[in-house]
PDB file of C-alpha atoms in Angstrom:
ATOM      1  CA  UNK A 917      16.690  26.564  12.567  1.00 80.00           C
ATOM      2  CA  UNK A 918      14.493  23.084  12.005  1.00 88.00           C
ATOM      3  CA  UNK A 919      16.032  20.681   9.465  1.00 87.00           C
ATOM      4  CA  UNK A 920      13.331  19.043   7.632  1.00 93.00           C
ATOM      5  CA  UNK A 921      14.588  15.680   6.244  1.00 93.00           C
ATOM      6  CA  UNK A 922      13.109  14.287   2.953  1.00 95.00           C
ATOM      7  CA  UNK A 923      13.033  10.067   3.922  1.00 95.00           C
ATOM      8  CA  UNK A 924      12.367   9.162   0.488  1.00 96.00           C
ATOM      9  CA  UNK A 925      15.442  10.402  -0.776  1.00 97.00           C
ATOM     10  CA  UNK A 926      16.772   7.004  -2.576  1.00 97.00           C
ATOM     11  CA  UNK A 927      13.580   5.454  -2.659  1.00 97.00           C
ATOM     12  CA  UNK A 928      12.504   3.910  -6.008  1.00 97.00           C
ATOM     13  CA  UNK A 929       9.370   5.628  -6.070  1.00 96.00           C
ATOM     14  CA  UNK A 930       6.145   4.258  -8.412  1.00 96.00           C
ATOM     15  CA  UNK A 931       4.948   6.920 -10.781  1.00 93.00           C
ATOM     16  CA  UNK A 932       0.914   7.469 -10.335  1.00 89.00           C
ATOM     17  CA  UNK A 933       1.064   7.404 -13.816  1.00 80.00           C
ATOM     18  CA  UNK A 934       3.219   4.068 -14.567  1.00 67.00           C
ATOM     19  CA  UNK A 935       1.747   2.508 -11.149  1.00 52.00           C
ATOM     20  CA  UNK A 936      -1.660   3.618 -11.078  1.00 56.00           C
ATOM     21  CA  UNK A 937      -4.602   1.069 -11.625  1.00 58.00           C
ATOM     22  CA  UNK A 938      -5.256   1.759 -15.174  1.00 44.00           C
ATOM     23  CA  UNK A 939      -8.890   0.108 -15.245  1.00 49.00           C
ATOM     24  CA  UNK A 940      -9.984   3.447 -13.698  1.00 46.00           C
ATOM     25  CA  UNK A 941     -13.097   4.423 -16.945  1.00 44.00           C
ATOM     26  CA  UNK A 942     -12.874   7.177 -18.327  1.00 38.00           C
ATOM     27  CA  UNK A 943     -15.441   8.741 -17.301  1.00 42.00           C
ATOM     28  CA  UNK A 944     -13.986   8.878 -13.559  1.00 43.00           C
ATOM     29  CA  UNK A 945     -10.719  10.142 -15.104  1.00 44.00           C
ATOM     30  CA  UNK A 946     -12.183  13.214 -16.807  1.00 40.00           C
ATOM     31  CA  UNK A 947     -13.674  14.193 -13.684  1.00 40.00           C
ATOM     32  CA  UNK A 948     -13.610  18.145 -13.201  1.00 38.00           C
ATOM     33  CA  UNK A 949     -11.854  18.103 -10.214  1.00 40.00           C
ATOM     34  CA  UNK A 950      -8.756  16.222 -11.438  1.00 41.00           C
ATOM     35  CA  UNK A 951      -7.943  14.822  -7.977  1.00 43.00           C
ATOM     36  CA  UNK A 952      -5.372  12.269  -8.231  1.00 42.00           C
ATOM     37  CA  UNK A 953      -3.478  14.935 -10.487  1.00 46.00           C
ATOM     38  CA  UNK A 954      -3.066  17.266  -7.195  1.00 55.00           C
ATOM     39  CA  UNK A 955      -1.292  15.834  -5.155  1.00 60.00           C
ATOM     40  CA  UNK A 956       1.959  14.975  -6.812  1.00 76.00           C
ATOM     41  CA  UNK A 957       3.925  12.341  -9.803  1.00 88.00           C
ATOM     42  CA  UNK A 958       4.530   9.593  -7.077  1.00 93.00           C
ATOM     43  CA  UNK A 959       2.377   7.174  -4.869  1.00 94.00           C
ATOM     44  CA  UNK A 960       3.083   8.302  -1.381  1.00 93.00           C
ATOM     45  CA  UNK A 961       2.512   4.989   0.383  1.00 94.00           C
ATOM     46  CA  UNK A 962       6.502   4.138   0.462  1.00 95.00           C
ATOM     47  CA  UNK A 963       6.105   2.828   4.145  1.00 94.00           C
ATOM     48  CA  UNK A 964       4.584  -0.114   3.249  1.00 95.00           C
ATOM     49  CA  UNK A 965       7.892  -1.263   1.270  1.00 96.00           C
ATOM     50  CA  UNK A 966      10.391  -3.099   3.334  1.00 97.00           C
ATOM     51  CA  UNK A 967      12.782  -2.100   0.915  1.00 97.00           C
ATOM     52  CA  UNK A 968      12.089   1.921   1.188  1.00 97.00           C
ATOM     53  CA  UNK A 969      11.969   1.540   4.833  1.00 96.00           C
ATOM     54  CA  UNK A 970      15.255   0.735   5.181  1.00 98.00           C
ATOM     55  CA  UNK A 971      16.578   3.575   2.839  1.00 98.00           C
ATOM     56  CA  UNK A 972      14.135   5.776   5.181  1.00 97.00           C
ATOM     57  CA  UNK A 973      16.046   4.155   8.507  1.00 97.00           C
ATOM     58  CA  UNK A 974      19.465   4.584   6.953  1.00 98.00           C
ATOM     59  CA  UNK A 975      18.310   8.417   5.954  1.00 97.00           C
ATOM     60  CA  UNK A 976      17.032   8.997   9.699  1.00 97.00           C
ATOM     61  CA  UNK A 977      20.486   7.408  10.862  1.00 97.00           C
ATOM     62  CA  UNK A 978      22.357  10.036   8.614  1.00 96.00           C
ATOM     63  CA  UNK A 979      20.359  13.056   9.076  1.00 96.00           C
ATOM     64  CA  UNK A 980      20.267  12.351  13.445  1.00 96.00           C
ATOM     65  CA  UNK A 981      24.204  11.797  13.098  1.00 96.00           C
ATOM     66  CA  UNK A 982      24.736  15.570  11.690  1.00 94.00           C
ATOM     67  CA  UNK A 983      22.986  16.482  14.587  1.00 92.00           C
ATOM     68  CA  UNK A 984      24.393  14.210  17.249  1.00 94.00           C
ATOM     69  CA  UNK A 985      27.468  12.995  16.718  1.00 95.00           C
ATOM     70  CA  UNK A 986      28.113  11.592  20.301  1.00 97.00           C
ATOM     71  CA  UNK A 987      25.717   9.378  19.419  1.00 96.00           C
ATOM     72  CA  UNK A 988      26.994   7.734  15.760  1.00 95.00           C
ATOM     73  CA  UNK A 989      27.784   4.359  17.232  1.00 96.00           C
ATOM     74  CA  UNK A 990      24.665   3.753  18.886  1.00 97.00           C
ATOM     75  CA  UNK A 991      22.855   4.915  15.740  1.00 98.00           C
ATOM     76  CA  UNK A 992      24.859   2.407  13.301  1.00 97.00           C
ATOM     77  CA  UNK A 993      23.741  -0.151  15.773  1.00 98.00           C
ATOM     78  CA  UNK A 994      20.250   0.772  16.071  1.00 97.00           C
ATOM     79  CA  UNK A 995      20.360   0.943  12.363  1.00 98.00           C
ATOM     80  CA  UNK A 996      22.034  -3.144  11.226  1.00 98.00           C
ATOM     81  CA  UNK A 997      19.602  -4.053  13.917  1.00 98.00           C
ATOM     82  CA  UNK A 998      16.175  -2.682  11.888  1.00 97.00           C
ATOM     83  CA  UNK A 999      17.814  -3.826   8.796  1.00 98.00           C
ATOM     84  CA  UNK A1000      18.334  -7.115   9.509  1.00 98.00           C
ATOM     85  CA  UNK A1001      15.330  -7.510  11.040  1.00 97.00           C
ATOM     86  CA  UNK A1002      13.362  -6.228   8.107  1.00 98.00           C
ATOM     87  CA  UNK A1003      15.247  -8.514   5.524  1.00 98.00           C
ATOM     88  CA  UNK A1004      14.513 -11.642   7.621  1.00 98.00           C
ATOM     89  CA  UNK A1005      11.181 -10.667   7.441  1.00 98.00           C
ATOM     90  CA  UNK A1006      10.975  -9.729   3.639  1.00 98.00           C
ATOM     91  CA  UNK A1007      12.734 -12.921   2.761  1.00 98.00           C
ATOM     92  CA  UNK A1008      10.161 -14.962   4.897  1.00 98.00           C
ATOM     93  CA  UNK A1009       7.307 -13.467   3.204  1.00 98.00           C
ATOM     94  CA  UNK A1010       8.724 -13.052  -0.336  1.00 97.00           C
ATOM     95  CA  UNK A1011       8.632 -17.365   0.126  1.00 97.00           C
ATOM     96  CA  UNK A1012       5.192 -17.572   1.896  1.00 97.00           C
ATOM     97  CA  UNK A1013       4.009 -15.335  -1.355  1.00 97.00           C
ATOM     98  CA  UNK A1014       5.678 -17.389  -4.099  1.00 97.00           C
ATOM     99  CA  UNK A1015       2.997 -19.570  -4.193  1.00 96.00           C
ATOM    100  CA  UNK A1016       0.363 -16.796  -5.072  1.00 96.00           C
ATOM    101  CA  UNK A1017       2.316 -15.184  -7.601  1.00 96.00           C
ATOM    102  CA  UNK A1018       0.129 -12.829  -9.606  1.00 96.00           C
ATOM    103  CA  UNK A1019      -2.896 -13.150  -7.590  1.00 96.00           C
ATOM    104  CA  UNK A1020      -5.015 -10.199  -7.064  1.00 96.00           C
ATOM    105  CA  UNK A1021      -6.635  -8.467  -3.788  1.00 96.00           C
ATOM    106  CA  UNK A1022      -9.304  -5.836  -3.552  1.00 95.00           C
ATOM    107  CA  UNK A1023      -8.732  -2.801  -0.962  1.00 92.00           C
ATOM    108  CA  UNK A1024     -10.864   0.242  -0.445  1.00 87.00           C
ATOM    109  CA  UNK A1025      -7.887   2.747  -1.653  1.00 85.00           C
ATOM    110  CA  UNK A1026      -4.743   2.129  -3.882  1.00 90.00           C
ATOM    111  CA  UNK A1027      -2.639   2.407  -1.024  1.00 91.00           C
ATOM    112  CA  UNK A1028      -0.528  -0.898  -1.625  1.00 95.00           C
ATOM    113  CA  UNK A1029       1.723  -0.438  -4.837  1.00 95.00           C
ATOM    114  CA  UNK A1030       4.867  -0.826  -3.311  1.00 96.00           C
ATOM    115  CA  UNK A1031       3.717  -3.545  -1.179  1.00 96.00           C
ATOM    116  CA  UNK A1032       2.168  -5.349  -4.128  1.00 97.00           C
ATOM    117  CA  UNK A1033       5.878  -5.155  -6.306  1.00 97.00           C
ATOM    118  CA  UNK A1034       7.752  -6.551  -3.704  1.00 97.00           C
ATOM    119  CA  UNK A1035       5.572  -9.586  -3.128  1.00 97.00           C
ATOM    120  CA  UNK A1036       4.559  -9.837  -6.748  1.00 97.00           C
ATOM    121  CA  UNK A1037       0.906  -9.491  -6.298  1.00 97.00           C
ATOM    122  CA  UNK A1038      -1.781  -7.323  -7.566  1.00 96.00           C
ATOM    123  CA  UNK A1039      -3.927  -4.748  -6.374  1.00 95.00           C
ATOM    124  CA  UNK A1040      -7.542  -3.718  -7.185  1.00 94.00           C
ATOM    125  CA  UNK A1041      -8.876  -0.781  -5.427  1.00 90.00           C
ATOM    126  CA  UNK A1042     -12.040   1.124  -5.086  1.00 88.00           C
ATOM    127  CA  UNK A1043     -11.024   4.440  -4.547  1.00 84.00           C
ATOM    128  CA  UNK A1044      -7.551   5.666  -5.818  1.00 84.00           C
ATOM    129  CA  UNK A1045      -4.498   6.568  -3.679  1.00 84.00           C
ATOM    130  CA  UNK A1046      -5.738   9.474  -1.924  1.00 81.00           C
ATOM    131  CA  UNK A1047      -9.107   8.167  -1.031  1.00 72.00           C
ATOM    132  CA  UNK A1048     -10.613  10.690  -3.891  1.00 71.00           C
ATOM    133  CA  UNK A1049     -14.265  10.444  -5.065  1.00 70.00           C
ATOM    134  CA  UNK A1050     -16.476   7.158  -5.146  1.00 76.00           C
ATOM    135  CA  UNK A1051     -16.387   4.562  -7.895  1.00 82.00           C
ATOM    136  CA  UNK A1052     -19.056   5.485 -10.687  1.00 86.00           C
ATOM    137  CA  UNK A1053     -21.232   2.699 -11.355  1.00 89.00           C
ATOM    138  CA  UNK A1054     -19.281   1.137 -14.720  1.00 91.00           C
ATOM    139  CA  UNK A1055     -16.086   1.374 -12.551  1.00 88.00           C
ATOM    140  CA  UNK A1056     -18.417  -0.908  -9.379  1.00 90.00           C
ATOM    141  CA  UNK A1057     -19.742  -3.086 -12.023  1.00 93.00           C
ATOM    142  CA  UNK A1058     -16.159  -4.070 -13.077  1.00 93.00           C
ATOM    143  CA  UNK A1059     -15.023  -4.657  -9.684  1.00 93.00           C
ATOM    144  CA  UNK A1060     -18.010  -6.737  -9.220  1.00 94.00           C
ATOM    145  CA  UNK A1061     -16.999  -9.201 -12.207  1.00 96.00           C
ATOM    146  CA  UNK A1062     -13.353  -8.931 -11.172  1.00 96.00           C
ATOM    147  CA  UNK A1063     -14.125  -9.665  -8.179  1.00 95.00           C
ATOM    148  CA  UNK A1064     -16.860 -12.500  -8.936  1.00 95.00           C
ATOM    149  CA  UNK A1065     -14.442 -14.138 -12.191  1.00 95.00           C
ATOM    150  CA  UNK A1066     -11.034 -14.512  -9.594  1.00 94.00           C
ATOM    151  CA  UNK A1067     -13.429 -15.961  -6.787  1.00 93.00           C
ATOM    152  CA  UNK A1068     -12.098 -13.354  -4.094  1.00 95.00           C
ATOM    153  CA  UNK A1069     -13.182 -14.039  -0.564  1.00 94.00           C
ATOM    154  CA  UNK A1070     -11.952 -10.834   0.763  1.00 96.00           C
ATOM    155  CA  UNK A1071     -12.834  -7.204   0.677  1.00 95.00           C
ATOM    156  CA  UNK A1072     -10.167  -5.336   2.751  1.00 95.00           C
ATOM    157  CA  UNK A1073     -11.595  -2.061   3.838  1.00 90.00           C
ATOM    158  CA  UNK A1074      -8.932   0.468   5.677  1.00 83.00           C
ATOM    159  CA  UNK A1075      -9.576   2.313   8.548  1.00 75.00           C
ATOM    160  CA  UNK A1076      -9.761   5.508   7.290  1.00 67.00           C
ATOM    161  CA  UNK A1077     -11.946   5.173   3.993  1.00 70.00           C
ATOM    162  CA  UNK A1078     -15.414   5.110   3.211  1.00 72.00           C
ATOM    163  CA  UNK A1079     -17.014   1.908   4.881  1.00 84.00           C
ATOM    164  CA  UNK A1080     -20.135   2.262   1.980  1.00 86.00           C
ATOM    165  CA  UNK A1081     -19.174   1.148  -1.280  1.00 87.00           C
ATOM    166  CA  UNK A1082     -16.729  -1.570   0.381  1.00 89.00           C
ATOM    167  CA  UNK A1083     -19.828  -3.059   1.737  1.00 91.00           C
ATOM    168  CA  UNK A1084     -21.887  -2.910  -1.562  1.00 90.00           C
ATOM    169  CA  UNK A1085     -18.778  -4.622  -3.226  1.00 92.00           C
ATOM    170  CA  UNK A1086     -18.827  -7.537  -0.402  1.00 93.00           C
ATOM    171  CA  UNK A1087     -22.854  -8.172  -0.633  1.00 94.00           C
ATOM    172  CA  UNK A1088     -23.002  -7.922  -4.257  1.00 93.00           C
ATOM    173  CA  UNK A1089     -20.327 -11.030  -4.379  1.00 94.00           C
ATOM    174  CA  UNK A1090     -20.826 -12.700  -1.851  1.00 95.00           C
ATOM    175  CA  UNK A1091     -17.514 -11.732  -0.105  1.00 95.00           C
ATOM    176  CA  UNK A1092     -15.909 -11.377   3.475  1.00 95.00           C
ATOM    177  CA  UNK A1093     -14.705  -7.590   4.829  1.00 95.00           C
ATOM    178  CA  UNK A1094     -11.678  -7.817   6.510  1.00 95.00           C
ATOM    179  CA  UNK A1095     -10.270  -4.293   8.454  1.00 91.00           C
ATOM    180  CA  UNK A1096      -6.567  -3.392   7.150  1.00 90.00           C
ATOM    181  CA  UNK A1097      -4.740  -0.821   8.261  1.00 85.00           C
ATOM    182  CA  UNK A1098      -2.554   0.731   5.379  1.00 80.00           C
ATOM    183  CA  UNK A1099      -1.156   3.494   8.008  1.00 73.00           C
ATOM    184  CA  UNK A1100       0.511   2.792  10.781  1.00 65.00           C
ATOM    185  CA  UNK A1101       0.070   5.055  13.464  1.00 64.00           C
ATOM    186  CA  UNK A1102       1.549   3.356  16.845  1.00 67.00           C
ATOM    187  CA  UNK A1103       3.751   0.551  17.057  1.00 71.00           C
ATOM    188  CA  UNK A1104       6.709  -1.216  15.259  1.00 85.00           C
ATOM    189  CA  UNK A1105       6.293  -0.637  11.938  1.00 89.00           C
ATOM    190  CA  UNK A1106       7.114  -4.036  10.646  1.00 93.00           C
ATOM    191  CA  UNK A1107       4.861  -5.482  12.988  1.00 92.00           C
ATOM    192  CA  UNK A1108       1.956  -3.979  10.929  1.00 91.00           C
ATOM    193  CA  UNK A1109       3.279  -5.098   7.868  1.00 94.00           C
ATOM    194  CA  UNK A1110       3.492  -8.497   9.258  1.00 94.00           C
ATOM    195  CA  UNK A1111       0.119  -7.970   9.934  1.00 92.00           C
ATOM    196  CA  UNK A1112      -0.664  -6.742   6.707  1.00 94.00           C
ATOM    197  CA  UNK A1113       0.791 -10.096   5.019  1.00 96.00           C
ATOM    198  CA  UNK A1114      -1.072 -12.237   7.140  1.00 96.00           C
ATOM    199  CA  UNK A1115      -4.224 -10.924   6.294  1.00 96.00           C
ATOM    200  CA  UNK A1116      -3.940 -11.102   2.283  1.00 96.00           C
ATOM    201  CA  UNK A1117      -2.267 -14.573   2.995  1.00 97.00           C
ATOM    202  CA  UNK A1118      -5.401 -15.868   5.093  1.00 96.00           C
ATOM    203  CA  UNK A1119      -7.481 -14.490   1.934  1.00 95.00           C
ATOM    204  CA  UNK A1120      -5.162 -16.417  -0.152  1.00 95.00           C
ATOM    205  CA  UNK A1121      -5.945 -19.468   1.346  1.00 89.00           C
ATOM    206  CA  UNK A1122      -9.777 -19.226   2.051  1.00 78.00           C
TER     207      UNK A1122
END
C-alpha cells in the first residue's frame, strides 16, 4: 500500500538538452558509453531552486493531507510558513546578485542550472550533471582559458566529486578551491542554499 509521491510535479524542469553546458567537445559527447543520455530528459538538481522547492513543499502538503486529514490546518500553516520564508530569502538574494548579472562560476559537476536561472548567473562545470567521466584534455584546456580570460578566483569542488581534476584546474590558474555542497543531506534546506549564495557571492567579490 506505499504511495510514492512525484515532488516535481509542477516544477519547470530544464531540459539536459536546452540546459546543458553546450561547450562540452565533441569528442566527450560521442563517447561510447553515452552517459548523460541514461539517466533521463531533465536535470535532476530541482532542490537547489527556491522556486521548485516551494511547488515540492506545497506537493508534500497535498499528498500528507490525503493521508492525514486531522492534520490539514497544521499542514497549511507549516506550509505559508516555508513559503514565506523562502521568498524573503529569494528576493534578498535575487538583489545581492543583480550586481553580477551574467557572471560565470566554475563547479566540479553541472549540478547548479536551476540555481544559476533564478539568480541570472552562469555555470561552467567540469564534469556534467551526473558526475560522468573526466574532462578530456581540449575540454581542460578550455576551462583553463575560461577560467584564466574571466579572472575567476574560485574553483568550487562538491563533496561528492572527484577532488583531481578540480585541483589541476585551480593550479593551472592560479585559483582558490572552495568546498560546496550541491546536496543537502541534514539540515534546513534553505539554510544550505544560503550557504550556497554566500560562497559564489564571496567569489564575486574577491
Amino acid at each position: 500500500d506505499l504511495k510514492i509521491i512525484d515532488l516535481s510535479v509542477g516544477v519547470d524542469l530544464i531540459s539536459l538538452e536546452d540546459g546543458h553546458d553546450h561547450d562540452h567537445d565533441h569528442e566527450e559527447e560521442d563517447r561510447d558509453d553515452h552517459e548523460d543520455h541514461n539517466h533521463g530528459e531533465f536535470d535532476p538538481h530541482i532542490w537547489l531552486s527556491i522556486d521548485a522547492l516551494m511547488i515540492m513543499a506545497e506537493n508534500v502538503k497535498d499528498a500528507l493531507s490525503t493521508v492525514m486529514p486531522e492534520a490539514q490546518e497544521i499542514l497549511e500553516e507549516n506550509l505559508a510558513a516555508f513559503v514565506a520564508e523562502a521568498t524573503t530569502l529569494k528576493s534578498a538574494y535575487v538583489e545581492k546578485f543583480q550586481a553580477h548579472e551574467g557572471k560565470a562560476f566554475v563547479t566540479g559537476h553541472e549540478a547548479f542550472g536551476y540555481l544559476t536561472r533564478e539568480m541570472g548567473l552562469v555555470q561552467k562545470a567540469i564534469q556534467g550533471p551526473f558526475l560522468e567521466g573526466e574532462p578530456t584534455p581540449r575540454r581542460l584546456e578550455t576551462l583553463i582559458n575560461f577560467v584564466k580570460d574571466q579572472s575567476i578566483t574560485t574553483i568550487f569542488l562538491e563533496e561528492a566529486a572527484s577532488p583531481r581534476v578540480s585541483e589541476t584546474l585551480a593550479r593551472e590558474t592560479g585559483s582558490e578551491i572552495v568546498v560546496i555542497n550541491a546536496l543537502e543531506t541534514q539540515g534546513n534546506l534553505l539554510d544550505g542554499l544560503k550557504s550556497i549564495y554566500d560562497k559564489i557571492l564571496l567569489s564575486f567579490e574577491s
